[in-house]
Coordinates of C-alpha atoms and ligand atoms in Angstrom, one line a residue:
Chain K
M1476 CA -41.5 -33.7 -14.0
K1477 CA -44.3 -33.1 -16.5
I1478 CA -47.0 -35.0 -14.6
P1479 CA -48.0 -32.9 -11.5
L1480 CA -47.1 -34.3 -8.1
S1481 CA -50.8 -33.7 -7.0
Y1482 CA -51.7 -36.6 -9.4
N1483 CA -49.5 -38.9 -7.3
I1484 CA -50.6 -37.6 -3.9
R1485 CA -54.3 -37.9 -4.9
N1486 CA -53.7 -41.4 -6.1
L1487 CA -52.2 -42.3 -2.7
W1488 CA -55.2 -40.7 -1.1
A1489 CA -57.6 -42.6 -3.4
R1490 CA -56.0 -45.9 -2.2
R1491 CA -55.8 -44.7 1.4
L1492 CA -56.2 -48.1 3.0
T1493 CA -53.2 -49.6 1.1
T1494 CA -51.3 -46.4 1.5
S1495 CA -51.8 -46.2 5.2
L1496 CA -50.8 -49.8 5.7
T1497 CA -47.6 -49.3 3.6
V1498 CA -46.9 -46.0 5.3
S1499 CA -47.3 -47.7 8.8
G1500 CA -44.8 -50.4 7.8
I1501 CA -42.3 -47.8 6.7
A1502 CA -43.0 -45.6 9.7
L1503 CA -42.3 -48.5 12.1
V1504 CA -39.0 -49.3 10.5
V1505 CA -38.0 -45.6 10.4
F1506 CA -39.0 -45.3 14.1
V1507 CA -36.6 -48.1 15.1
F1508 CA -33.9 -46.6 12.9
A1509 CA -34.3 -43.1 14.3
A1510 CA -34.6 -44.5 17.9
V1511 CA -31.3 -46.4 17.6
L1512 CA -29.5 -43.3 16.3
M1513 CA -31.1 -41.2 19.0
L1514 CA -30.0 -43.6 21.7
A1515 CA -26.4 -43.7 20.5
Q1516 CA -26.5 -39.9 20.3
G1517 CA -28.0 -39.7 23.8
I1518 CA -25.1 -41.6 25.2
Q1519 CA -22.6 -39.4 23.5
D1520 CA -24.5 -36.2 24.5
T1521 CA -24.5 -37.3 28.1
M1522 CA -20.8 -38.1 28.1
V1523 CA -19.8 -35.0 26.2
A1524 CA -21.9 -32.8 28.5
T1525 CA -19.9 -34.4 31.4
G1526 CA -16.8 -32.8 30.1
S1527 CA -16.0 -29.1 29.6
N1528 CA -14.3 -27.6 26.6
D1529 CA -11.7 -25.7 28.6
N1530 CA -10.9 -28.6 31.0
V1531 CA -7.9 -30.9 30.6
I1532 CA -7.8 -34.3 32.2
I1533 CA -4.7 -36.2 33.1
L1534 CA -4.7 -40.0 33.3
R1535 CA -2.2 -42.8 33.3
K1536 CA -1.0 -43.7 29.9
G1537 CA -2.7 -46.7 28.3
T1538 CA -5.7 -46.7 30.6
S1539 CA -9.0 -46.3 28.9
G1540 CA -10.8 -45.0 32.0
E1541 CA -10.3 -43.5 35.4
M1542 CA -10.7 -46.8 37.2
M1543 CA -7.3 -48.2 36.2
S1544 CA -5.6 -44.9 36.2
A1545 CA -3.1 -43.5 38.7
V1546 CA -1.7 -40.0 39.0
S1547 CA 0.6 -39.3 42.0
R1548 CA 0.4 -36.3 44.3
D1549 CA 3.9 -35.3 43.2
Q1550 CA 2.9 -35.3 39.6
I1551 CA -0.2 -33.3 40.3
G1552 CA 2.1 -30.8 42.1
I1553 CA 4.2 -30.4 39.0
I1554 CA 1.3 -30.1 36.6
S1555 CA -0.5 -27.5 38.8
S1556 CA 2.6 -25.3 38.7
F1557 CA 2.4 -24.6 34.9
A1558 CA 1.3 -21.2 34.0
E1559 CA -1.5 -22.4 31.7
V1560 CA -3.5 -23.8 34.6
A1561 CA -6.2 -21.4 35.7
Q1562 CA -6.2 -20.2 39.3
M1563 CA -9.1 -19.6 41.6
N1564 CA -9.4 -16.4 43.6
D1565 CA -7.4 -17.8 46.5
G1566 CA -4.5 -18.6 44.2
K1567 CA -5.1 -22.3 44.3
P1568 CA -5.2 -24.2 41.0
F1569 CA -8.6 -24.4 39.4
A1570 CA -8.5 -28.1 39.4
S1571 CA -9.7 -31.3 40.9
S1572 CA -7.8 -34.4 42.0
D1573 CA -10.3 -37.3 41.8
V1574 CA -10.1 -40.8 43.1
V1575 CA -12.5 -43.2 41.6
T1576 CA -13.8 -46.5 42.8
I1577 CA -16.9 -48.7 42.2
I1578 CA -19.5 -50.1 44.5
N1579 CA -22.6 -52.1 44.1
L1580 CA -26.1 -50.9 44.7
R1581 CA -29.5 -52.5 44.2
K1582 CA -31.9 -51.1 41.6
K1583 CA -35.4 -50.1 42.6
K1584 CA -37.4 -51.6 39.8
T1585 CA -35.5 -54.8 38.8
N1586 CA -33.7 -55.6 42.1
D1587 CA -30.6 -56.1 39.9
M1588 CA -27.2 -54.9 41.2
G1589 CA -25.5 -52.1 39.4
N1590 CA -22.0 -50.8 39.4
I1591 CA -21.8 -47.2 40.7
I1592 CA -18.9 -44.9 40.4
V1593 CA -17.8 -43.4 43.7
R1594 CA -15.8 -40.2 43.1
G1595 CA -13.6 -38.8 45.8
V1596 CA -13.3 -35.1 45.1
T1597 CA -11.4 -32.2 46.4
P1598 CA -13.2 -28.9 47.4
S1599 CA -12.3 -27.2 44.1
S1600 CA -14.2 -29.9 42.3
F1601 CA -17.5 -28.0 42.7
A1602 CA -16.1 -24.9 41.2
L1603 CA -14.6 -26.8 38.3
R1604 CA -17.9 -28.6 37.6
P1605 CA -20.6 -25.9 37.9
Q1606 CA -23.2 -28.2 36.3
V1607 CA -23.2 -30.1 39.6
K1608 CA -25.6 -28.5 42.1
I1609 CA -26.9 -29.7 45.4
T1610 CA -30.7 -30.0 45.4
E1611 CA -31.5 -31.7 48.7
G1612 CA -29.6 -31.8 51.9
R1613 CA -26.0 -30.5 51.9
W1614 CA -22.5 -31.2 50.7
F1615 CA -20.4 -33.8 52.6
Q1616 CA -18.0 -32.4 55.2
Q1617 CA -14.3 -32.9 54.6
G1618 CA -12.8 -35.7 56.7
S1619 CA -16.2 -37.3 57.7
A1620 CA -17.8 -40.5 56.3
E1621 CA -20.5 -38.6 54.4
I1622 CA -21.6 -38.9 50.9
V1623 CA -23.7 -37.0 48.3
I1624 CA -25.5 -38.8 45.5
G1625 CA -26.3 -38.0 41.9
N1626 CA -30.0 -37.4 41.0
K1627 CA -30.1 -40.4 38.6
I1628 CA -28.8 -42.8 41.2
H1629 CA -31.2 -41.3 43.7
D1630 CA -34.1 -41.9 41.3
Q1631 CA -33.2 -45.5 40.4
F1632 CA -31.5 -47.2 43.3
E1633 CA -32.6 -48.4 46.7
N1634 CA -31.6 -47.2 50.1
V1635 CA -29.9 -44.0 48.9
D1636 CA -32.1 -41.5 50.6
I1637 CA -30.7 -38.8 52.9
G1638 CA -29.9 -40.3 56.3
Q1639 CA -29.4 -43.8 55.0
Q1640 CA -26.1 -45.5 55.0
I1641 CA -24.0 -47.1 52.2
R1642 CA -21.1 -49.4 52.7
I1643 CA -17.9 -48.3 50.9
G1644 CA -14.9 -50.3 51.7
T1645 CA -15.1 -51.2 55.4
K1646 CA -17.0 -48.2 56.6
L1647 CA -20.6 -47.2 56.4
W1648 CA -21.1 -43.7 54.9
T1649 CA -24.1 -41.5 55.5
V1650 CA -26.0 -39.9 52.7
V1651 CA -26.3 -36.2 53.4
G1652 CA -27.3 -34.7 50.1
V1653 CA -28.6 -35.2 46.6
Y1654 CA -27.1 -33.2 43.7
D1655 CA -28.4 -32.5 40.3
A1656 CA -25.9 -32.9 37.5
G1657 CA -28.2 -32.3 34.5
K1658 CA -27.7 -34.6 31.6
T1659 CA -24.1 -35.5 32.5
G1660 CA -22.4 -38.7 33.6
F1661 CA -21.9 -37.1 37.1
A1662 CA -25.6 -37.6 37.7
S1663 CA -24.9 -41.3 37.8
E1664 CA -22.2 -41.1 40.5
L1665 CA -21.7 -40.8 44.3
W1666 CA -19.3 -38.1 45.5
A1667 CA -17.4 -38.1 48.7
D1668 CA -14.2 -36.5 50.2
A1669 CA -11.2 -37.6 48.2
D1670 CA -8.8 -37.9 51.2
N1671 CA -11.3 -40.0 53.1
I1672 CA -11.8 -42.4 50.2
M1673 CA -8.1 -42.7 49.7
L1674 CA -7.6 -43.5 53.3
E1675 CA -10.3 -46.2 53.1
F1676 CA -8.5 -47.9 50.2
N1677 CA -5.0 -47.3 51.5
R1678 CA -3.9 -45.2 48.5
S1679 CA -2.7 -42.1 50.1
T1680 CA -0.4 -40.9 47.3
T1681 CA -2.2 -41.7 44.1
F1682 CA -5.3 -40.2 42.6
S1683 CA -7.2 -41.6 39.6
S1684 CA -7.2 -38.5 37.6
Y1685 CA -6.4 -34.8 37.7
T1686 CA -8.6 -32.3 35.9
F1687 CA -7.8 -28.6 35.5
K1688 CA -9.2 -25.6 33.8
L1689 CA -7.2 -23.8 31.2
K1690 CA -6.5 -20.2 31.7
D1691 CA -7.1 -19.8 28.0
V1692 CA -8.9 -22.4 25.8
Q1693 CA -6.3 -21.7 23.1
D1694 CA -3.5 -22.9 25.4
Y1695 CA -4.4 -26.6 25.1
E1696 CA -1.8 -27.6 22.5
V1697 CA 0.9 -25.6 24.4
I1698 CA 0.3 -27.2 27.7
K1699 CA -0.1 -30.6 26.1
T1700 CA 3.4 -30.4 24.6
K1701 CA 4.9 -29.0 27.8
L1702 CA 3.4 -31.8 29.9
E1703 CA 4.4 -34.5 27.4
T1704 CA 8.0 -33.4 27.3
E1705 CA 8.3 -33.1 31.1
Q1706 CA 10.5 -36.0 32.3
R1707 CA 8.5 -36.8 35.5
L1708 CA 5.2 -37.0 33.6
Q1709 CA 6.2 -39.5 31.0
D1710 CA 3.7 -42.1 32.2
L1711 CA 0.7 -39.7 31.9
D1712 CA -1.7 -38.9 29.1
V1713 CA -3.2 -35.5 28.4
K1714 CA -6.6 -35.1 26.9
R1715 CA -9.4 -32.6 26.6
E1716 CA -12.0 -33.5 29.1
Q1717 CA -14.7 -33.6 26.4
D1718 CA -12.6 -35.9 24.2
F1719 CA -12.0 -38.2 27.2
Y1720 CA -15.7 -38.6 27.9
L1721 CA -16.5 -39.0 24.2
E1722 CA -14.1 -41.9 24.1
Q1723 CA -15.8 -43.4 27.1
S1724 CA -19.1 -43.4 25.2
K1725 CA -17.8 -44.6 21.9
G1726 CA -17.8 -48.3 22.5
M1727 CA -21.4 -48.3 23.8
A1728 CA -22.6 -45.9 21.1
T1729 CA -21.0 -47.9 18.4
F1730 CA -22.4 -51.1 19.8
I1731 CA -25.9 -49.8 19.9
K1732 CA -25.6 -48.3 16.5
A1733 CA -24.2 -51.5 14.9
L1734 CA -26.7 -53.8 16.5
G1735 CA -29.6 -51.5 15.9
L1736 CA -28.8 -50.7 12.3
V1737 CA -28.4 -54.4 11.4
I1738 CA -31.8 -55.0 12.9
T1739 CA -33.4 -52.1 11.1
I1740 CA -31.8 -52.9 7.8
I1741 CA -33.3 -56.4 8.0
F1742 CA -36.7 -54.8 8.9
S1743 CA -36.3 -52.3 6.1
F1744 CA -36.4 -55.2 3.5
G1745 CA -39.8 -56.0 4.7
A1746 CA -40.9 -52.3 4.4
M1747 CA -39.3 -52.1 1.0
I1748 CA -41.1 -55.2 -0.3
G1749 CA -44.3 -53.7 1.1
A1750 CA -43.7 -50.5 -0.8
M1751 CA -42.8 -52.5 -3.9
I1752 CA -46.0 -54.6 -3.7
T1753 CA -48.1 -51.5 -3.2
M1754 CA -46.5 -49.8 -6.2
Y1755 CA -46.8 -52.8 -8.4
A1756 CA -50.5 -52.9 -7.6
A1757 CA -50.8 -49.2 -8.3
V1758 CA -49.1 -49.7 -11.7
A1759 CA -51.4 -52.7 -12.5
N1760 CA -54.5 -50.7 -11.5
R1761 CA -53.6 -47.7 -13.5
T1762 CA -52.4 -49.5 -16.7
V1763 CA -55.1 -47.7 -18.8
E1764 CA -54.1 -44.4 -17.3
I1765 CA -50.5 -45.0 -18.2
G1766 CA -51.5 -45.9 -21.7
T1767 CA -53.6 -42.8 -22.0
L1768 CA -50.8 -40.5 -20.7
R1769 CA -48.4 -42.0 -23.2
A1770 CA -50.9 -41.6 -26.0
L1771 CA -51.4 -38.0 -25.0
G1772 CA -47.6 -37.6 -25.6
F1773 CA -46.1 -38.0 -22.1
Q1774 CA -42.7 -39.7 -22.5
R1775 CA -41.6 -42.9 -20.8
N1776 CA -39.4 -40.8 -18.5
S1777 CA -42.3 -38.8 -17.2
I1778 CA -44.1 -42.0 -16.3
L1779 CA -41.0 -43.4 -14.6
T1780 CA -40.6 -40.2 -12.7
A1781 CA -44.2 -40.0 -11.7
F1782 CA -44.3 -43.5 -10.2
L1783 CA -40.9 -43.1 -8.5
L1784 CA -42.1 -39.8 -7.0
E1785 CA -45.2 -41.6 -5.8
A1786 CA -43.1 -44.2 -4.1
L1787 CA -41.0 -41.5 -2.6
A1788 CA -44.0 -39.6 -1.4
L1789 CA -45.2 -42.9 0.2
S1790 CA -41.8 -43.4 2.0
M1791 CA -41.5 -39.8 2.9
I1792 CA -44.9 -39.8 4.7
G1793 CA -43.8 -42.9 6.5
G1794 CA -40.4 -41.4 7.3
I1795 CA -41.9 -38.2 8.7
L1796 CA -44.4 -40.2 10.7
G1797 CA -41.7 -42.5 12.1
L1798 CA -39.6 -39.5 13.0
I1799 CA -42.5 -37.8 14.8
L1800 CA -43.0 -41.0 16.7
A1801 CA -39.3 -41.3 17.5
S1802 CA -39.2 -37.7 18.7
F1803 CA -41.4 -38.6 21.6
M1804 CA -38.6 -40.9 22.8
Q1805 CA -36.8 -37.8 23.8
F1806 CA -38.9 -37.8 26.9
V1807 CA -37.7 -41.3 27.8
S1808 CA -34.6 -41.8 29.8
F1809 CA -33.1 -44.9 31.3
S1810 CA -30.1 -46.2 32.9
T1811 CA -27.8 -49.1 32.0
T1812 CA -24.2 -50.2 32.2
N1813 CA -21.9 -48.3 30.0
F1814 CA -19.5 -50.9 28.5
G1815 CA -16.8 -48.2 28.3
T1816 CA -16.6 -47.8 32.1
F1817 CA -18.6 -50.9 33.3
S1818 CA -20.5 -48.5 35.5
E1819 CA -24.1 -47.3 35.5
L1820 CA -25.0 -44.5 33.2
A1821 CA -28.3 -42.8 32.8
F1822 CA -29.1 -41.4 29.4
G1823 CA -31.9 -40.6 27.1
F1824 CA -32.8 -40.5 23.4
S1825 CA -31.4 -37.4 21.7
L1826 CA -32.6 -36.1 18.4
S1827 CA -30.2 -34.1 16.2
I1828 CA -30.5 -32.5 12.8
R1829 CA -28.1 -35.1 11.5
I1830 CA -30.3 -37.9 12.7
V1831 CA -33.4 -36.2 11.1
I1832 CA -31.5 -36.0 7.8
S1833 CA -30.2 -39.5 7.9
T1834 CA -33.6 -40.8 8.9
L1835 CA -35.3 -39.1 6.0
F1836 CA -32.6 -40.2 3.7
F1837 CA -33.1 -43.7 4.9
S1838 CA -36.8 -43.5 4.2
L1839 CA -36.3 -42.1 0.8
M1840 CA -33.9 -44.9 0.0
M1841 CA -36.6 -47.4 0.9
G1842 CA -38.9 -45.5 -1.4
V1843 CA -36.4 -45.5 -4.3
I1844 CA -35.5 -49.1 -3.9
G1845 CA -39.1 -50.3 -3.4
G1846 CA -40.5 -48.0 -6.1
F1847 CA -37.9 -48.5 -8.8
L1848 CA -38.9 -51.8 -10.4
P1849 CA -42.6 -50.9 -10.4
A1850 CA -41.8 -47.5 -12.0
V1851 CA -39.7 -49.2 -14.6
R1852 CA -42.5 -51.6 -15.4
A1853 CA -44.9 -48.6 -15.8
S1854 CA -42.5 -46.8 -18.1
R1855 CA -41.8 -49.9 -20.2
M1856 CA -45.5 -50.6 -21.0
N1857 CA -46.5 -50.8 -24.6
I1858 CA -49.1 -48.1 -25.3
I1859 CA -51.4 -50.3 -27.2
N1860 CA -51.4 -53.1 -24.7
A1861 CA -51.9 -50.6 -21.9
L1862 CA -54.9 -49.0 -23.6
R1863 CA -56.4 -52.5 -24.4
A1864 CA -56.2 -53.4 -20.7
S1865 CA -59.6 -51.8 -20.0
Chain V
M98 CA -58.8 -29.5 -50.3
S99 CA -55.3 -30.8 -49.6
T100 CA -54.7 -34.3 -48.3
L101 CA -54.0 -34.3 -44.6
V102 CA -53.5 -38.0 -44.0
E103 CA -51.9 -40.3 -46.6
V104 CA -51.8 -44.0 -45.7
K105 CA -49.6 -45.7 -48.4
S106 CA -49.5 -49.5 -48.8
V107 CA -49.6 -50.1 -45.1
T108 CA -49.3 -53.7 -43.8
K109 CA -49.5 -54.6 -40.1
V110 CA -48.6 -58.0 -38.8
Y111 CA -48.9 -58.8 -35.1
K112 CA -46.5 -61.4 -33.8
R113 CA -47.6 -63.6 -31.0
D114 CA -44.7 -65.9 -30.1
T115 CA -44.0 -67.6 -33.5
L116 CA -47.4 -67.0 -34.8
E117 CA -47.9 -64.1 -37.3
I118 CA -51.3 -62.5 -37.4
P119 CA -51.7 -60.3 -40.5
V120 CA -54.2 -57.6 -39.6
L121 CA -53.9 -55.0 -42.3
Q122 CA -52.7 -55.9 -45.8
N123 CA -51.6 -53.2 -48.2
I124 CA -54.0 -50.6 -47.1
S125 CA -54.0 -47.2 -48.7
L126 CA -56.2 -44.3 -47.6
D127 CA -56.3 -40.5 -48.2
V128 CA -58.0 -38.2 -45.8
P129 CA -58.4 -34.6 -47.0
E130 CA -58.1 -31.8 -44.6
G131 CA -61.5 -30.9 -42.9
E132 CA -62.9 -34.4 -43.5
F133 CA -65.2 -36.2 -41.1
L134 CA -64.6 -39.8 -41.8
A135 CA -66.3 -42.8 -40.3
L136 CA -64.5 -46.2 -40.3
M137 CA -66.8 -49.2 -40.1
G138 CA -66.4 -52.9 -40.2
P139 CA -66.9 -56.1 -38.3
S140 CA -65.2 -56.8 -35.1
G141 CA -61.6 -57.8 -35.5
S142 CA -61.3 -56.3 -38.9
G143 CA -58.4 -54.0 -37.9
K144 CA -60.2 -50.6 -37.4
T145 CA -58.5 -49.9 -34.1
T146 CA -55.2 -51.1 -35.5
L147 CA -55.5 -48.6 -38.4
L148 CA -56.5 -45.8 -36.1
N149 CA -53.5 -46.6 -33.9
L150 CA -51.2 -46.4 -36.9
I151 CA -52.6 -43.1 -38.1
S152 CA -52.4 -41.6 -34.6
G153 CA -48.8 -42.7 -34.1
I154 CA -49.2 -45.0 -31.1
D155 CA -48.3 -48.0 -33.2
Q156 CA -45.9 -48.5 -36.1
P157 CA -46.7 -50.3 -39.4
T158 CA -44.9 -53.4 -40.4
S159 CA -44.4 -51.9 -43.9
G160 CA -45.7 -48.9 -45.8
S161 CA -45.7 -45.2 -44.9
I162 CA -48.1 -42.9 -43.2
L163 CA -47.9 -39.2 -43.9
V164 CA -49.8 -36.8 -41.7
A165 CA -49.5 -33.1 -42.7
G166 CA -46.4 -34.1 -44.6
T167 CA -44.6 -35.9 -41.8
D168 CA -43.8 -39.6 -42.3
I169 CA -44.7 -40.7 -38.9
A170 CA -43.5 -44.3 -39.5
K171 CA -40.0 -42.9 -39.6
L172 CA -40.1 -41.1 -36.3
N173 CA -38.5 -42.7 -33.2
E174 CA -40.5 -43.3 -30.1
S175 CA -39.7 -40.1 -28.3
A176 CA -40.2 -37.9 -31.4
L177 CA -43.4 -39.7 -32.0
A178 CA -44.7 -38.9 -28.5
K179 CA -43.9 -35.2 -29.1
W180 CA -45.6 -35.4 -32.4
R181 CA -48.7 -36.9 -30.9
S182 CA -48.9 -34.2 -28.3
R183 CA -49.0 -31.5 -31.0
N184 CA -51.0 -33.2 -33.7
I185 CA -53.4 -35.8 -32.4
G186 CA -56.5 -35.4 -30.2
F187 CA -57.7 -38.7 -28.8
V188 CA -61.3 -39.6 -27.9
F189 CA -61.6 -43.1 -26.4
Q190 CA -64.6 -45.4 -26.1
F191 CA -64.3 -45.4 -22.3
Y192 CA -63.3 -41.7 -22.1
N193 CA -60.0 -42.6 -20.3
L194 CA -60.1 -39.6 -18.0
L195 CA -57.8 -39.8 -15.0
P196 CA -60.1 -40.4 -12.1
V197 CA -58.1 -38.5 -9.5
L198 CA -58.1 -35.3 -11.5
T199 CA -60.9 -32.8 -11.9
A200 CA -62.5 -32.1 -15.3
Y201 CA -60.4 -29.0 -15.5
E202 CA -57.2 -30.8 -14.7
N203 CA -58.0 -33.6 -17.1
V204 CA -58.4 -31.1 -19.9
E205 CA -55.3 -29.2 -18.9
L206 CA -53.2 -32.4 -19.0
P207 CA -52.1 -32.2 -22.6
L208 CA -51.2 -28.5 -22.1
L209 CA -48.6 -29.6 -19.5
L210 CA -46.5 -30.7 -22.5
T211 CA -46.6 -27.2 -24.1
N212 CA -44.8 -24.1 -23.2
L213 CA -47.9 -22.0 -22.7
S214 CA -48.1 -19.7 -19.7
K215 CA -50.3 -20.5 -16.8
K216 CA -52.7 -17.8 -17.9
E217 CA -52.9 -19.1 -21.5
K218 CA -53.5 -22.6 -20.3
K219 CA -56.3 -21.4 -18.1
E220 CA -57.9 -19.5 -20.9
R221 CA -57.7 -22.4 -23.3
V222 CA -59.1 -25.0 -20.8
E223 CA -62.0 -22.7 -19.9
A224 CA -62.7 -22.0 -23.6
V225 CA -62.9 -25.7 -24.6
L226 CA -64.9 -26.6 -21.5
S227 CA -67.5 -24.0 -22.5
V228 CA -67.5 -25.3 -26.1
V229 CA -68.4 -28.7 -24.8
G230 CA -70.9 -27.1 -22.4
L231 CA -69.3 -28.1 -19.1
A232 CA -67.8 -24.8 -17.9
D233 CA -69.9 -25.1 -14.8
R234 CA -68.6 -28.6 -14.1
M235 CA -64.8 -28.0 -14.3
D236 CA -64.2 -28.8 -10.6
H237 CA -66.1 -32.1 -10.7
S238 CA -64.2 -35.3 -10.7
P239 CA -65.0 -37.8 -13.5
R240 CA -66.9 -39.9 -11.0
Q241 CA -69.3 -37.1 -10.4
L242 CA -70.1 -36.8 -14.2
S243 CA -72.4 -38.9 -16.4
G244 CA -70.9 -41.0 -19.2
G245 CA -71.9 -38.4 -21.8
Q246 CA -70.4 -35.6 -19.7
Q247 CA -67.2 -37.5 -19.2
Q248 CA -66.9 -38.0 -23.0
R249 CA -67.4 -34.3 -23.5
V250 CA -64.6 -33.6 -21.0
A251 CA -62.5 -36.1 -23.0
I252 CA -63.3 -34.3 -26.2
A253 CA -62.3 -31.0 -24.6
R254 CA -59.0 -32.6 -23.6
A255 CA -58.6 -33.8 -27.2
V256 CA -59.1 -30.4 -28.8
V257 CA -57.4 -28.2 -26.1
T258 CA -54.1 -28.4 -27.9
D259 CA -55.7 -27.5 -31.2
P260 CA -54.5 -30.7 -32.9
T261 CA -54.2 -31.4 -36.6
L262 CA -56.4 -34.5 -36.4
L263 CA -59.1 -35.8 -34.1
I264 CA -59.2 -39.5 -33.6
G265 CA -62.1 -41.3 -32.0
D266 CA -62.4 -45.1 -31.5
E267 CA -66.1 -45.8 -30.9
P268 CA -66.5 -42.5 -29.0
T269 CA -70.3 -43.3 -28.6
G270 CA -69.8 -47.0 -28.0
D271 CA -70.4 -46.8 -24.3
L272 CA -73.2 -44.2 -24.3
D273 CA -77.0 -44.2 -24.4
R274 CA -78.8 -42.9 -27.5
K275 CA -79.3 -39.4 -26.2
S276 CA -75.7 -38.9 -24.9
A277 CA -74.4 -40.4 -28.1
E278 CA -76.4 -37.9 -30.1
E279 CA -74.9 -35.1 -28.1
I280 CA -71.4 -36.3 -28.7
L281 CA -72.1 -36.7 -32.4
T282 CA -73.5 -33.2 -32.6
L283 CA -70.5 -31.9 -30.8
L284 CA -68.1 -33.7 -33.1
G285 CA -70.1 -32.4 -36.1
R286 CA -69.8 -28.9 -34.7
L287 CA -66.0 -29.3 -34.2
N288 CA -65.7 -30.4 -37.8
S289 CA -67.9 -27.7 -39.4
E290 CA -67.4 -24.8 -37.1
F291 CA -63.8 -25.3 -35.9
K292 CA -62.6 -27.1 -39.1
K293 CA -61.3 -30.2 -37.3
T294 CA -60.4 -33.2 -39.4
I295 CA -62.0 -36.2 -37.7
I296 CA -61.5 -39.9 -38.2
M297 CA -63.9 -41.9 -36.1
V298 CA -64.4 -45.7 -35.8
T299 CA -68.0 -46.8 -35.1
H300 CA -70.2 -49.8 -35.2
D301 CA -73.3 -47.7 -35.2
P302 CA -74.6 -46.9 -38.7
H303 CA -76.5 -43.9 -37.2
A304 CA -73.3 -42.5 -35.8
A305 CA -71.6 -43.1 -39.1
G306 CA -74.4 -41.1 -40.6
S307 CA -73.1 -37.9 -39.0
A308 CA -69.9 -38.2 -41.0
H309 CA -69.3 -36.9 -44.5
K310 CA -67.8 -40.2 -45.6
I311 CA -67.8 -43.8 -44.6
Q312 CA -65.1 -46.3 -45.3
H313 CA -65.5 -50.0 -44.6
L314 CA -62.8 -52.2 -43.5
D315 CA -63.2 -55.9 -43.9
K316 CA -60.6 -58.7 -43.7
G317 CA -57.9 -56.1 -43.8
E318 CA -59.2 -54.4 -46.9
L319 CA -60.8 -51.0 -47.4
T320 CA -63.9 -50.2 -49.4
S321 CA -65.6 -46.9 -49.5
Q322 CA -69.3 -46.2 -49.8
Ligands
ATP2917 N1 -51.4 -56.1 -29.7 C1 -51.9 -57.1 -30.4 N2 -51.3 -58.3 -30.5 C2 -51.8 -59.3 -31.2 N3 -52.9 -59.2 -31.9 C3 -53.6 -58.1 -31.9 C4 -53.1 -57.0 -31.2 N4 -54.0 -55.9 -31.4 C5 -54.9 -56.4 -32.2 N5 -54.7 -57.7 -32.5 C6 -55.5 -58.5 -33.4 O1 -55.7 -57.8 -34.6 C7 -57.0 -57.9 -35.1 C8 -57.6 -56.6 -35.3 O2 -57.8 -56.0 -34.0 P1 -58.5 -54.5 -33.9 O3 -58.5 -54.2 -32.5 O4 -57.8 -53.6 -34.8 O5 -59.9 -54.8 -34.5 P2 -61.2 -53.8 -34.5 O6 -61.6 -53.8 -35.9 O7 -60.9 -52.6 -33.8 O8 -62.2 -54.7 -33.7 P3 -63.4 -54.2 -32.7 O9 -64.5 -53.7 -33.5 O10 -63.8 -55.4 -31.9 O11 -62.8 -53.1 -31.8 C9 -57.7 -58.8 -34.1 O12 -57.8 -60.1 -34.6 C10 -56.9 -58.7 -32.8 O13 -57.0 -59.9 -32.1
MG2918 MG1 -61.5 -51.7 -32.0

């Protein structure tokens, strides 16, 4: 690196119109690239935040989600008797037996129907999921046709204000409260009394899932082995709650990533060609300079490096700009169907260090690929011909 | 005085597709150390070509060129580049300063190829800029300087590494009379005061007059006057 970087930066500045056009092209592609990754990350973050590290979820074997799962009351009795299951102050298991079903509600903005998860929960559920807090109204009363709704559903769906009624099964249920569940999947659900929901759907003995807290996080492998070897639990699956929710988001995250990346890679060819044209023009305009540098004794390598660095600087500026633009997407949140559960999920764009690194790497790659051939041309020039170009 | 440059039976033939263009035929030339030589001759006679060969930015088709004992026709490209950075100071007709660098940075450029410390570089750049009378203009960019001033910066760049040989291809060719005069005086001073050996191509008989010796190149052959 004999030729100082300031030489390249000043040349970019000297051609600021071309530079800014090229940089904008790169920035746009980088923006889309980063936004796609942030979206996929956003889904995963939401789902991972839904689970807790020290919670274990039990579902029927072979089911991908809670909808199709069944865990019987008897089985729950057996599981809760294990010593690794944490206990609450009153001696009851620190656990929740949930029953899950889906209803349709109308969206405020688009008037489309969305699938909403209704979760029947037991009283201990609130203790197990401290991230869920009532913010308006009150919790439902056990045994009554009352329902509380997640903040994201409250924001985005019609006729879900306190006092309004929602049809679930054959009955009308009254909304009595709104809860905040932060950035978790619970924020996109409706919660009601489990027994009441089961009664409505004539499934008095089977829950959808059973979630319990571990006495000690380290005990996970121990209890997993115990549960899996227990005769009467052979049809059940044991998972960390976080892993379960991560799996639920995987399909969607992968889909967004795959689609988004294919699109950005196609766009990136445009940006790379843009960078290449810019760099070829730079090389052509500076032919005499190149000849002069070579005459002064700078080696071909130095010329190659200098022009490659210039292309890298170009793409890096574009990359940083695109990333800054994309970081504003963190303030955007929206709701769509999670293909993993076929139910509504609200999530946002989430930026991580890994995304920052991959995005900058992606922009540098555009610079390297776009700048390589022009840099080679610059370095291959014959000194005399270059000097005669004036 | 010992001989610094020995051009021995040099022939240069340019090939354009299948066409062969002989430019220099069996040229021999000795330049003693401390000489100020002017090369003259009609356009297309091969003056620039000869200068390019002596300064090691081109290679002869046959023959040898010794500069301070080194046969530069035998050096490979990379070694030649290194050799140029130590031995040759270039002054071009159109100055060839890098427009985005300041006068100071332009002069410093050849020093980037040396192992001198930052402080030494600074001292050298400032010293040569004051020799050419532009110490007060070192932060100016070439665009802010007149042609004559730009050429003085270029001369500072050419001598900053203290090269064996100063090469100028029509260094006054793009300048008005007065500026040209200043450049010639400067070159004369570098030759007499700083003992620089100079080979300069010029069309201008007046410019050639500042040299000690004039050689004429015509149709690929040298004659001295
Ligand atoms: N790279 C090249 N390829 C082919 N022919 C060349 C090349 N360089 C120079 N020539 C030819 O060689 C001859 C001598 O060129 P050169 O530039 O050495 O002349 P010159 O004496 O410097 O002329 P001028 O006074 O116009 O600068 C010319 O006929 C020119 O066309
Ligand atoms: Mg010439």
